[in-house]
Structures are given as C-alpha cells and as structure tokens.
CSV table of C-alpha atoms in Angstrom, one decimal:
chain,number,residue,atom,x,y,z
A,244,MET,CA,-0.4,-0.1,0.0
A,245,LEU,CA,2.8,2.3,1.2
A,246,VAL,CA,5.0,2.0,-2.1
A,247,ARG,CA,1.5,1.8,-4.4
A,248,GLY,CA,0.7,5.0,-2.9
A,249,GLY,CA,4.2,6.6,-3.7
A,250,LEU,CA,5.1,6.8,-0.1
A,251,LEU,CA,8.0,4.2,0.0
A,252,VAL,CA,10.1,3.2,-2.6
A,253,GLU,CA,11.9,-0.1,-2.6
A,254,ARG,CA,16.0,0.0,-3.1
A,255,SER,CA,18.6,-3.0,-3.8
A,256,PRO,CA,19.4,-4.2,-0.1
A,257,GLU,CA,23.1,-4.4,0.9
A,258,LEU,CA,24.7,-8.0,0.8
A,259,PRO,CA,27.0,-8.2,3.3
A,260,GLY,CA,28.3,-11.8,2.5
A,261,THR,CA,25.8,-13.6,4.6
A,262,ARG,CA,24.0,-16.7,3.7
A,263,GLY,CA,20.1,-15.9,3.5
A,264,ARG,CA,17.6,-14.0,1.4
A,265,PRO,CA,18.2,-9.9,2.4
A,266,SER,CA,15.1,-8.8,3.9
A,267,PRO,CA,13.8,-5.8,1.4
A,268,VAL,CA,15.0,-2.3,1.8
A,269,PHE,CA,12.4,0.3,1.9
A,270,ASP,CA,13.0,4.4,1.8
A,271,THR,CA,10.8,7.2,2.8
A,272,VAL,CA,9.9,9.2,-0.9
A,273,PRO,CA,9.8,12.7,0.9
A,274,THR,CA,7.7,14.6,-1.9
A,275,GLY,CA,4.8,11.6,-1.6
A,276,ALA,CA,3.2,13.1,1.3
A,277,THR,CA,3.5,16.8,2.0
A,278,VAL,CA,2.6,19.1,4.7
A,279,LEU,CA,2.1,23.2,4.0
A,280,ALA,CA,3.6,23.9,7.7
A,281,VAL,CA,3.1,27.4,8.9
A,282,ASP,CA,4.3,29.5,11.7
A,283,LEU,CA,2.5,31.8,13.3
A,284,ALA,CA,5.1,34.2,14.7
A,285,VAL,CA,4.3,38.1,16.0
A,286,GLU,CA,6.3,39.9,13.1
A,287,GLY,CA,4.9,37.8,10.4
A,288,PHE,CA,4.3,34.0,9.4
A,289,ARG,CA,6.4,31.6,7.9
A,290,LEU,CA,5.4,28.8,5.3
A,291,ALA,CA,7.6,25.6,5.2
A,292,VAL,CA,6.6,22.3,2.6
A,293,VAL,CA,7.8,19.4,5.0
A,294,GLY,CA,8.0,16.4,3.3
A,295,LEU,CA,7.5,12.7,4.9
A,296,GLY,CA,11.1,12.2,7.3
A,297,GLY,CA,10.8,15.8,8.6
A,298,ARG,CA,12.4,17.2,5.5
A,299,VAL,CA,11.7,20.8,4.8
A,300,LEU,CA,11.3,20.8,1.2
A,301,SER,CA,11.1,24.7,0.8
A,302,ARG,CA,10.7,28.0,3.0
A,303,HIS,CA,9.1,31.2,2.8
A,304,GLU,CA,8.7,33.8,5.2
A,305,TRP,CA,6.2,37.4,5.2
A,306,PRO,CA,5.9,40.0,7.5
A,307,TRP,CA,1.7,41.1,8.9
A,308,ASP,CA,0.1,44.0,7.6
A,309,PRO,CA,0.0,46.3,10.7
A,310,ALA,CA,-2.7,48.0,9.5
A,311,ALA,CA,-5.1,45.0,8.8
A,312,SER,CA,-7.6,43.3,10.5
A,313,THR,CA,-7.6,40.0,11.8
A,314,GLU,CA,-10.1,38.8,8.7
A,315,GLN,CA,-7.6,40.6,6.2
A,316,SER,CA,-4.6,38.8,7.9
A,317,VAL,CA,-6.3,35.4,7.9
A,318,ALA,CA,-7.4,36.0,4.3
A,319,THR,CA,-3.7,36.7,3.5
A,320,LEU,CA,-2.9,33.4,5.1
A,321,VAL,CA,-5.8,31.5,3.2
A,322,GLU,CA,-4.0,33.1,-0.3
A,323,ARG,CA,-0.5,32.0,0.3
A,324,LEU,CA,-1.3,28.8,1.7
A,325,ARG,CA,-3.3,28.2,-1.9
A,326,GLY,CA,-0.6,29.1,-3.6
A,327,ALA,CA,1.9,26.8,-2.4
A,328,ALA,CA,-0.7,24.2,-2.7
A,329,ARG,CA,-1.6,24.6,-6.4
A,330,ARG,CA,2.1,24.0,-6.8
A,331,ARG,CA,2.3,21.1,-5.1
A,332,THR,CA,-1.2,18.9,-6.4
A,333,ALA,CA,1.0,15.8,-7.4
A,334,ALA,CA,1.6,14.7,-4.0
A,335,PRO,CA,-1.0,12.0,-3.2
A,336,TYR,CA,-1.3,13.2,0.3
A,337,GLN,CA,-1.5,17.0,1.3
A,338,ALA,CA,-2.0,18.8,4.3
A,339,VAL,CA,-1.8,21.8,6.4
A,340,GLY,CA,-0.3,22.0,10.1
A,341,VAL,CA,-0.4,25.4,11.8
A,342,ALA,CA,1.6,26.5,14.4
A,343,CYS,CA,-0.1,29.4,16.5
A,344,TRP,CA,1.2,30.8,19.6
A,345,GLY,CA,-2.0,31.4,22.2
A,346,ILE,CA,-4.6,29.3,23.6
A,347,VAL,CA,-6.0,26.9,20.8
A,348,ARG,CA,-8.5,24.0,21.2
A,349,GLY,CA,-6.7,21.4,18.8
A,350,ARG,CA,-10.1,19.6,18.1
A,351,ASP,CA,-10.8,22.3,15.6
A,352,GLY,CA,-8.4,24.7,15.9
A,353,PHE,CA,-10.3,27.7,17.5
A,354,VAL,CA,-7.9,30.2,18.7
A,355,HIS,CA,-9.4,31.6,21.9
A,356,LEU,CA,-6.2,34.4,22.6
A,357,ALA,CA,-3.2,34.8,21.1
A,358,PRO,CA,-2.3,38.1,22.6
A,359,ASN,CA,1.1,38.6,20.9
A,360,LEU,CA,-1.1,38.3,17.6
A,361,GLY,CA,-4.0,40.6,19.1
A,362,TRP,CA,-6.3,37.7,18.1
A,363,ARG,CA,-9.1,36.8,19.9
A,364,ASP,CA,-12.5,34.1,19.3
A,365,VAL,CA,-11.1,33.4,15.8
A,366,ALA,CA,-12.1,29.7,14.0
A,367,LEU,CA,-8.8,29.6,12.1
A,368,GLY,CA,-9.4,26.2,11.8
A,369,ALA,CA,-12.6,26.4,10.3
A,370,LEU,CA,-11.5,29.5,7.9
A,371,LEU,CA,-8.7,27.9,6.5
A,372,SER,CA,-10.4,24.4,6.1
A,373,ASP,CA,-13.1,26.4,4.2
A,374,GLY,CA,-10.4,28.3,2.2
A,375,LEU,CA,-8.4,25.4,1.0
A,376,GLY,CA,-11.5,22.9,0.2
A,377,ALA,CA,-10.0,20.6,2.6
A,378,GLY,CA,-11.9,16.9,2.3
A,379,ARG,CA,-13.2,18.2,-1.6
A,380,ALA,CA,-11.6,15.7,-3.7
A,381,GLY,CA,-12.3,16.4,-7.6
A,382,ALA,CA,-14.6,20.0,-6.3
A,383,GLY,CA,-11.7,22.6,-5.7
A,384,GLY,CA,-10.1,20.8,-2.6
A,385,LEU,CA,-6.4,21.5,-2.5
A,386,VAL,CA,-5.7,19.5,0.6
A,387,GLN,CA,-7.2,16.8,2.9
A,388,HIS,CA,-7.0,18.6,6.1
A,389,VAL,CA,-6.3,21.0,8.0
A,390,VAL,CA,-5.0,21.0,11.8
A,391,VAL,CA,-4.0,24.2,14.1
A,392,ALA,CA,-2.0,23.5,17.2
A,393,ASN,CA,-0.5,25.3,20.1
A,394,ASP,CA,3.4,26.0,18.6
A,395,ALA,CA,4.6,24.6,22.1
A,396,ASP,CA,2.5,21.6,22.1
A,397,LEU,CA,4.1,21.1,18.4
A,398,GLY,CA,7.8,22.0,19.2
A,399,ALA,CA,7.8,19.1,22.0
A,400,VAL,CA,6.1,16.8,19.7
A,401,ALA,CA,9.6,17.6,17.3
A,402,GLU,CA,12.0,17.5,19.7
A,403,TYR,CA,10.6,14.4,21.6
A,404,ARG,CA,10.5,12.3,17.8
A,405,ARG,CA,13.6,14.2,15.8
A,406,GLY,CA,15.2,16.3,18.6
A,407,ALA,CA,16.7,16.5,22.3
A,408,GLY,CA,14.0,15.1,23.9
A,409,ALA,CA,14.4,11.8,22.2
A,410,GLY,CA,13.9,8.5,24.9
A,411,ALA,CA,12.1,10.7,27.6
A,412,ARG,CA,9.1,8.7,29.1
A,413,ARG,CA,7.8,12.3,30.1
A,414,LEU,CA,8.9,15.1,28.4
A,415,LEU,CA,8.6,18.7,29.5
A,416,TYR,CA,9.4,21.5,26.8
A,417,VAL,CA,9.3,25.2,27.4
A,418,HIS,CA,9.9,27.7,24.6
A,419,SER,CA,10.0,31.6,25.0
A,420,ASP,CA,10.8,34.7,23.0
A,421,VAL,CA,8.0,36.7,23.0
A,422,GLY,CA,5.8,34.7,25.6
A,423,VAL,CA,6.8,31.9,27.3
A,424,GLY,CA,5.0,28.3,25.8
A,425,GLY,CA,4.9,24.9,26.9
A,426,GLY,CA,4.2,21.5,26.3
A,427,ILE,CA,4.2,18.3,27.4
A,428,VAL,CA,4.9,14.5,25.8
A,429,HIS,CA,3.9,11.3,28.2
A,430,GLU,CA,5.2,8.1,26.3
A,431,GLY,CA,4.6,9.3,23.1
A,432,THR,CA,1.4,11.5,23.6
A,433,VAL,CA,1.1,15.2,24.1
A,434,LEU,CA,-1.3,16.0,27.2
A,435,GLY,CA,-4.0,18.2,26.5
A,436,ALA,CA,-7.4,18.9,29.0
A,437,SER,CA,-10.8,17.8,28.0
A,438,GLY,CA,-11.4,21.5,26.3
A,439,GLY,CA,-7.8,20.8,24.3
A,440,TYR,CA,-6.3,23.7,25.9
A,441,ALA,CA,-3.2,22.9,28.3
A,442,GLY,CA,0.2,23.7,28.6
A,443,GLU,CA,-0.3,27.6,29.2
A,444,ILE,CA,2.8,27.1,31.5
A,445,GLY,CA,3.8,31.3,30.8
A,446,HIS,CA,0.4,32.2,32.4
A,447,MET,CA,1.1,30.5,35.8
A,448,THR,CA,1.1,33.1,38.5
A,449,VAL,CA,4.5,33.5,39.7
A,450,ASP,CA,4.2,36.8,41.4
A,451,PRO,CA,0.7,38.6,42.1
A,452,ARG,CA,2.4,41.8,42.2
A,453,GLY,CA,4.1,41.8,39.4
A,454,VAL,CA,4.2,43.3,35.7
A,455,ARG,CA,0.6,43.0,34.2
A,456,CYS,CA,0.6,40.6,31.6
A,457,ARG,CA,-0.2,40.7,27.4
A,458,CYS,CA,-3.3,38.4,28.4
A,459,GLY,CA,-4.5,40.5,31.1
A,460,ALA,CA,-3.7,39.3,34.4
A,461,VAL,CA,-0.7,40.2,37.4
A,462,GLY,CA,2.3,38.6,37.6
A,463,CYS,CA,2.3,35.6,34.9
A,464,TRP,CA,5.7,33.5,34.6
A,465,GLU,CA,6.2,35.0,31.0
A,466,THR,CA,6.6,38.0,31.9
A,467,GLU,CA,9.4,36.7,34.5
A,468,VAL,CA,11.2,35.4,31.6
A,469,ASP,CA,10.7,36.1,28.3
A,470,GLU,CA,12.6,38.4,25.9
A,471,ARG,CA,10.8,41.5,26.8
A,472,ALA,CA,11.6,40.5,30.7
A,473,LEU,CA,15.5,40.2,30.2
A,474,LEU,CA,15.4,43.4,28.3
A,475,ARG,CA,13.6,45.3,31.2
A,476,ALA,CA,16.0,43.5,33.6
A,477,ALA,CA,19.0,45.2,31.7
A,478,GLY,CA,17.3,48.1,31.5
A,479,VAL,CA,16.6,48.3,27.6
A,480,PRO,CA,13.4,49.7,26.4
A,481,ASP,CA,11.8,47.5,23.6
A,482,PRO,CA,12.6,48.1,20.3
A,483,PRO,CA,9.9,49.6,18.2
A,484,GLU,CA,9.5,46.9,15.2
A,485,PRO,CA,8.8,43.2,16.8
A,486,ALA,CA,11.3,42.1,14.1
A,487,SER,CA,14.1,43.4,16.2
A,488,LEU,CA,13.4,42.7,19.7
A,489,ALA,CA,15.9,39.4,18.8
A,490,GLY,CA,18.7,41.2,17.8
A,491,ALA,CA,18.2,43.3,21.5
A,492,VAL,CA,18.3,40.0,23.2
A,493,ALA,CA,21.1,38.9,21.5
A,494,GLY,CA,22.7,42.2,22.3
A,495,VAL,CA,21.9,41.5,26.0
A,496,LEU,CA,23.5,38.1,26.1
A,497,GLU,CA,26.5,39.2,24.2
A,498,ASP,CA,26.8,42.0,27.2
A,499,ALA,CA,26.8,39.5,29.6
A,500,ARG,CA,29.5,37.4,27.9
A,501,ALA,CA,31.8,39.8,28.2
A,502,GLY,CA,31.1,40.5,31.6
A,503,ARG,CA,29.0,43.9,31.5
A,504,PRO,CA,27.3,44.3,35.1
A,505,ALA,CA,23.5,45.2,33.6
A,506,ALA,CA,23.7,42.3,31.7
A,507,VAL,CA,25.0,39.6,33.6
A,508,GLU,CA,22.7,41.1,36.3
A,509,ALA,CA,19.5,40.9,34.1
A,510,VAL,CA,20.3,37.2,33.1
A,511,ARG,CA,20.7,36.6,37.0
A,512,ILE,CA,17.4,37.4,37.4
A,513,VAL,CA,15.3,36.0,34.5
A,514,SER,CA,17.8,32.7,34.9
A,515,THR,CA,16.6,32.7,38.5
A,516,ALA,CA,12.9,33.1,37.8
A,517,LEU,CA,13.5,30.4,34.8
A,518,GLY,CA,13.6,28.4,38.0
A,519,THR,CA,11.4,29.4,39.9
A,520,GLY,CA,8.6,28.3,37.2
A,521,LEU,CA,10.5,25.2,36.1
A,522,ALA,CA,10.7,23.8,39.9
A,523,SER,CA,6.9,24.4,40.4
A,524,LEU,CA,6.5,22.1,36.7
A,525,VAL,CA,8.6,19.8,38.0
A,526,HIS,CA,6.6,19.3,41.2
A,527,ILE,CA,3.4,18.8,39.2
A,528,LEU,CA,4.3,17.3,36.4
A,529,GLY,CA,7.2,15.0,37.3
A,530,PRO,CA,9.5,15.1,33.7
A,531,ASP,CA,12.4,13.1,33.4
A,532,ARG,CA,13.5,15.4,30.8
A,533,ILE,CA,13.4,19.3,30.6
A,534,VAL,CA,14.2,21.0,26.6
A,535,LEU,CA,14.3,24.5,26.5
A,536,GLY,CA,13.4,26.2,22.9
A,537,GLY,CA,13.8,29.6,21.9
A,538,TYR,CA,16.0,32.0,23.3
A,539,LEU,CA,15.6,30.1,26.6
A,540,ALA,CA,17.9,27.4,25.0
A,541,ASP,CA,20.9,30.5,24.8
A,542,LEU,CA,20.1,32.0,28.3
A,543,TYR,CA,20.6,28.7,29.9
A,544,ALA,CA,23.7,28.1,28.1
A,545,LEU,CA,24.9,31.4,29.3
A,546,SER,CA,24.1,31.2,33.1
A,547,PRO,CA,22.8,27.5,34.5
A,548,VAL,CA,23.7,27.6,37.8
A,549,PRO,CA,21.1,30.4,38.9
A,550,THR,CA,18.2,28.0,37.7
A,551,ARG,CA,19.6,25.0,38.9
A,552,ARG,CA,20.5,26.7,41.9
A,553,VAL,CA,16.5,26.9,42.7
A,554,LEU,CA,15.6,23.6,41.1
A,555,GLN,CA,18.0,22.3,44.1
A,556,GLU,CA,16.9,24.6,47.0
A,557,ARG,CA,13.0,23.8,45.9
A,558,GLY,CA,13.5,19.7,44.9
A,559,PHE,CA,11.8,17.5,47.4
A,560,SER,CA,13.6,14.6,45.7
A,561,ALA,CA,16.6,13.8,43.9
A,562,GLU,CA,14.8,13.1,40.5
A,563,ALA,CA,13.1,16.8,41.1
A,564,ARG,CA,16.6,18.5,41.8
A,565,ASP,CA,18.5,17.0,39.3
A,566,VAL,CA,16.2,16.5,36.5
A,567,PRO,CA,18.1,17.2,33.2
A,568,ILE,CA,17.7,20.4,31.1
A,569,LEU,CA,18.9,20.1,27.5
A,570,PRO,CA,18.8,22.9,24.4
A,571,ALA,CA,16.7,22.1,21.9
A,572,SER,CA,18.0,20.8,19.1
A,573,ARG,CA,15.4,21.5,16.4
A,574,ARG,CA,15.4,25.3,17.3
A,575,ALA,CA,14.3,27.1,14.4
A,576,ASP,CA,12.3,24.5,12.9
A,577,ALA,CA,10.7,22.6,15.7
A,578,SER,CA,7.2,24.5,15.4
A,579,PHE,CA,7.3,23.6,11.6
A,580,LEU,CA,8.4,19.7,12.4
A,581,GLY,CA,5.6,19.3,14.9
A,582,ALA,CA,3.2,20.6,12.9
A,583,ALA,CA,4.2,18.4,9.6
A,584,GLU,CA,4.1,15.1,12.3
A,585,TYR,CA,0.5,16.0,13.4
A,586,ALA,CA,-0.4,16.8,10.1
A,587,LEU,CA,0.5,13.6,9.0
A,588,GLU,CA,-0.9,11.5,12.0
A,589,PRO,CA,-3.8,10.0,10.2
A,590,LEU,CA,-2.3,9.6,6.9
A,591,LEU,CA,0.8,7.3,9.4
A,592,SER,CA,-1.9,5.6,11.2
A,593,ASP,CA,-4.4,4.4,8.4
A,594,PRO,CA,-2.6,4.7,5.2
A,595,ALA,CA,-5.3,2.5,3.6
A,596,ALA,CA,-8.4,4.6,4.8
A,597,VAL,CA,-6.3,8.2,3.6
A,598,LEU,CA,-4.7,7.1,0.1
A,599,ARG,CA,-6.4,7.1,-2.9
A,600,PRO,CA,-5.0,5.3,-5.5
A,601,ARG,CA,-2.4,7.3,-7.5
C-alpha cells in the first residue's frame, strides 16, 4: 500500500556476504506526502513545505500588514496557502499544519486567544479548511485536512520525535521568545485538557504583585522570563519593531558574555525566575527531561547556575533536583516539524483509509 501510494520506494539491499535471502529495504519518498507547515509569529508568518521524514523542502516568510484586521490577515494566509498547495497538487497526500502562539482548541483549531497577535475567538481551523477546500476531492479541494495547534505543543512533538527529547518517558518542553509556552509529552502522547487547552505554563502566576501580562492578568511567568523581561531587567527599552526584538536580546546576552554588569545581573534575575517556574512544573508534572527552546536555550547555556540553584533548593527529591535540562536541537524548525508530524498522523496511522489510487 505505501509503495503503491508513492510514500515508500524499495531499493536494493546491501549484501553483507552472509547466507539467506536479504530482507527488502525501503526508503521514504519525501515528496510522496507533504505538509504545508505554518508558524504564526508576532512579526509575520513562515510557511514551509515539509515532506515525509521531516525533510524541509522549501520555506518562505512574509510580514504581517500592521494595518490589517484579523480577518484580512487570515485571508492573506489562505491566499498564500492556496498558492503553495496548487504548486504541489501531484502529491498523493497533502495537508496543512499550523502552529499558533496562543490558546488553541486542538480538536478544531479554534484560537481562543493569541495575545501577541492581537487575535481573540478566531475559528482559524474552520476558516482555513473552507478556504482550502479541505477534504473536497475533485471539487476544488486542495488539501486532505487542516490542523491548528499550540506552537509549544508542536515544538514538544518535534523535539520528542526528532530532537533532544528523544527517549524521554515524560518530556517537558518550554519555549520562549515573546511569551512562554510549554508542551508535555508522556510516552509519545501530548497531554491536553478535555477542552483542548493545556500547557499554558507562561500564564501561571509567579508574582501577584508583578507586571501586568498581555493576557490581562498580573504576575504571569512569561512577564518574568520572556525576551521583554530580559530587556526590562537590563534597562533596555523595547524596540519599536517586533522584528528587532531578537537582535536586542542577542545584544544583552552578548554583553553578559563580555561581563558587563547590567547585562550579567539581568541574566541572573531572569535565570532565577526560570528556575522558579521550572521547580513548580517539575513538582506538578514529574518530567524526566526538560528541553528549552527559543532564546531560553541560549540563556540557560550562558547562565545555568541560578536556574539549577533554585531546583536544588526547592526540589523535594533527587529526581526533582537533578532533572536533566537540555537545549532544543531543532530550534527554528521545531514548530514546522511538529506541525508536519501532527498533520501526517491520519495518514501514518491508517494509510489505506486515507490514500486514493494514483
């Protein structure tokens, strides 16, 4: 079935010189099934074509129009996806996977809140499915189906299957650039709540007298550890353009490496806050591995001691105190690869039910 469907190709086996008939050897065909994987970021959206095996075949990036409404932004996204889908109509299976920073209902891709995008109550999954004719074979449909999920959940999937989380029994993935998100993978399954909302660890309260968060609450963890928190601790004003934020953060980290006092102190403050949140999560979730993505990987590599000190002070068991903390290995591609894995699940779990004769 997989060979006939164009997903696998049989190749000649290597002959090691031993007796017996060699077993057949198969390779995946990356273009046999493709996912249009989208990462919705603050400054714009990235679109990658990802094939079987996690191979990124192409990628493009577009900025958001700051004057556009949410409806206009979604329409632009649909237009870009339609163009990409038409160029890949030869693939026997094509799906769309979207990674969105925000509170996303997994079962239908409803975006309850994406504060960094300014989106609230957007039926993104339904809008994309309608715009791309998902599932309408022979009637203008361009893709089999559309999935929309939380960016950090998808990053957790990518790191678990193809990155630093491989082999973990219970993985806690924490990602931060603008905001903080998390995903928990337990024995291969992403843990979620019954309504599809889970892993919003950036909005757990760590300081009731702290800074007001973009979600409207006060003292959320992300106000203590994300990129803007580091700039605030270093006395560096937010850049006027969202695209310049990463450069400003990189400058603070470089100053800390050079030993400049204000930057060193800012890194210490944020690294300590990182440890405070991780200590609570370790006690609640009991991970056997933590993977840090986004700028947190660089922050921890530069200054691991304050984070580990908090875990040592607060951990009530050796496992809690000494849980391994690793940098994400997929980094910029984590959301793309996670979205692709998620979108390919119906095909890989039951190819006979999904594939049509070529």
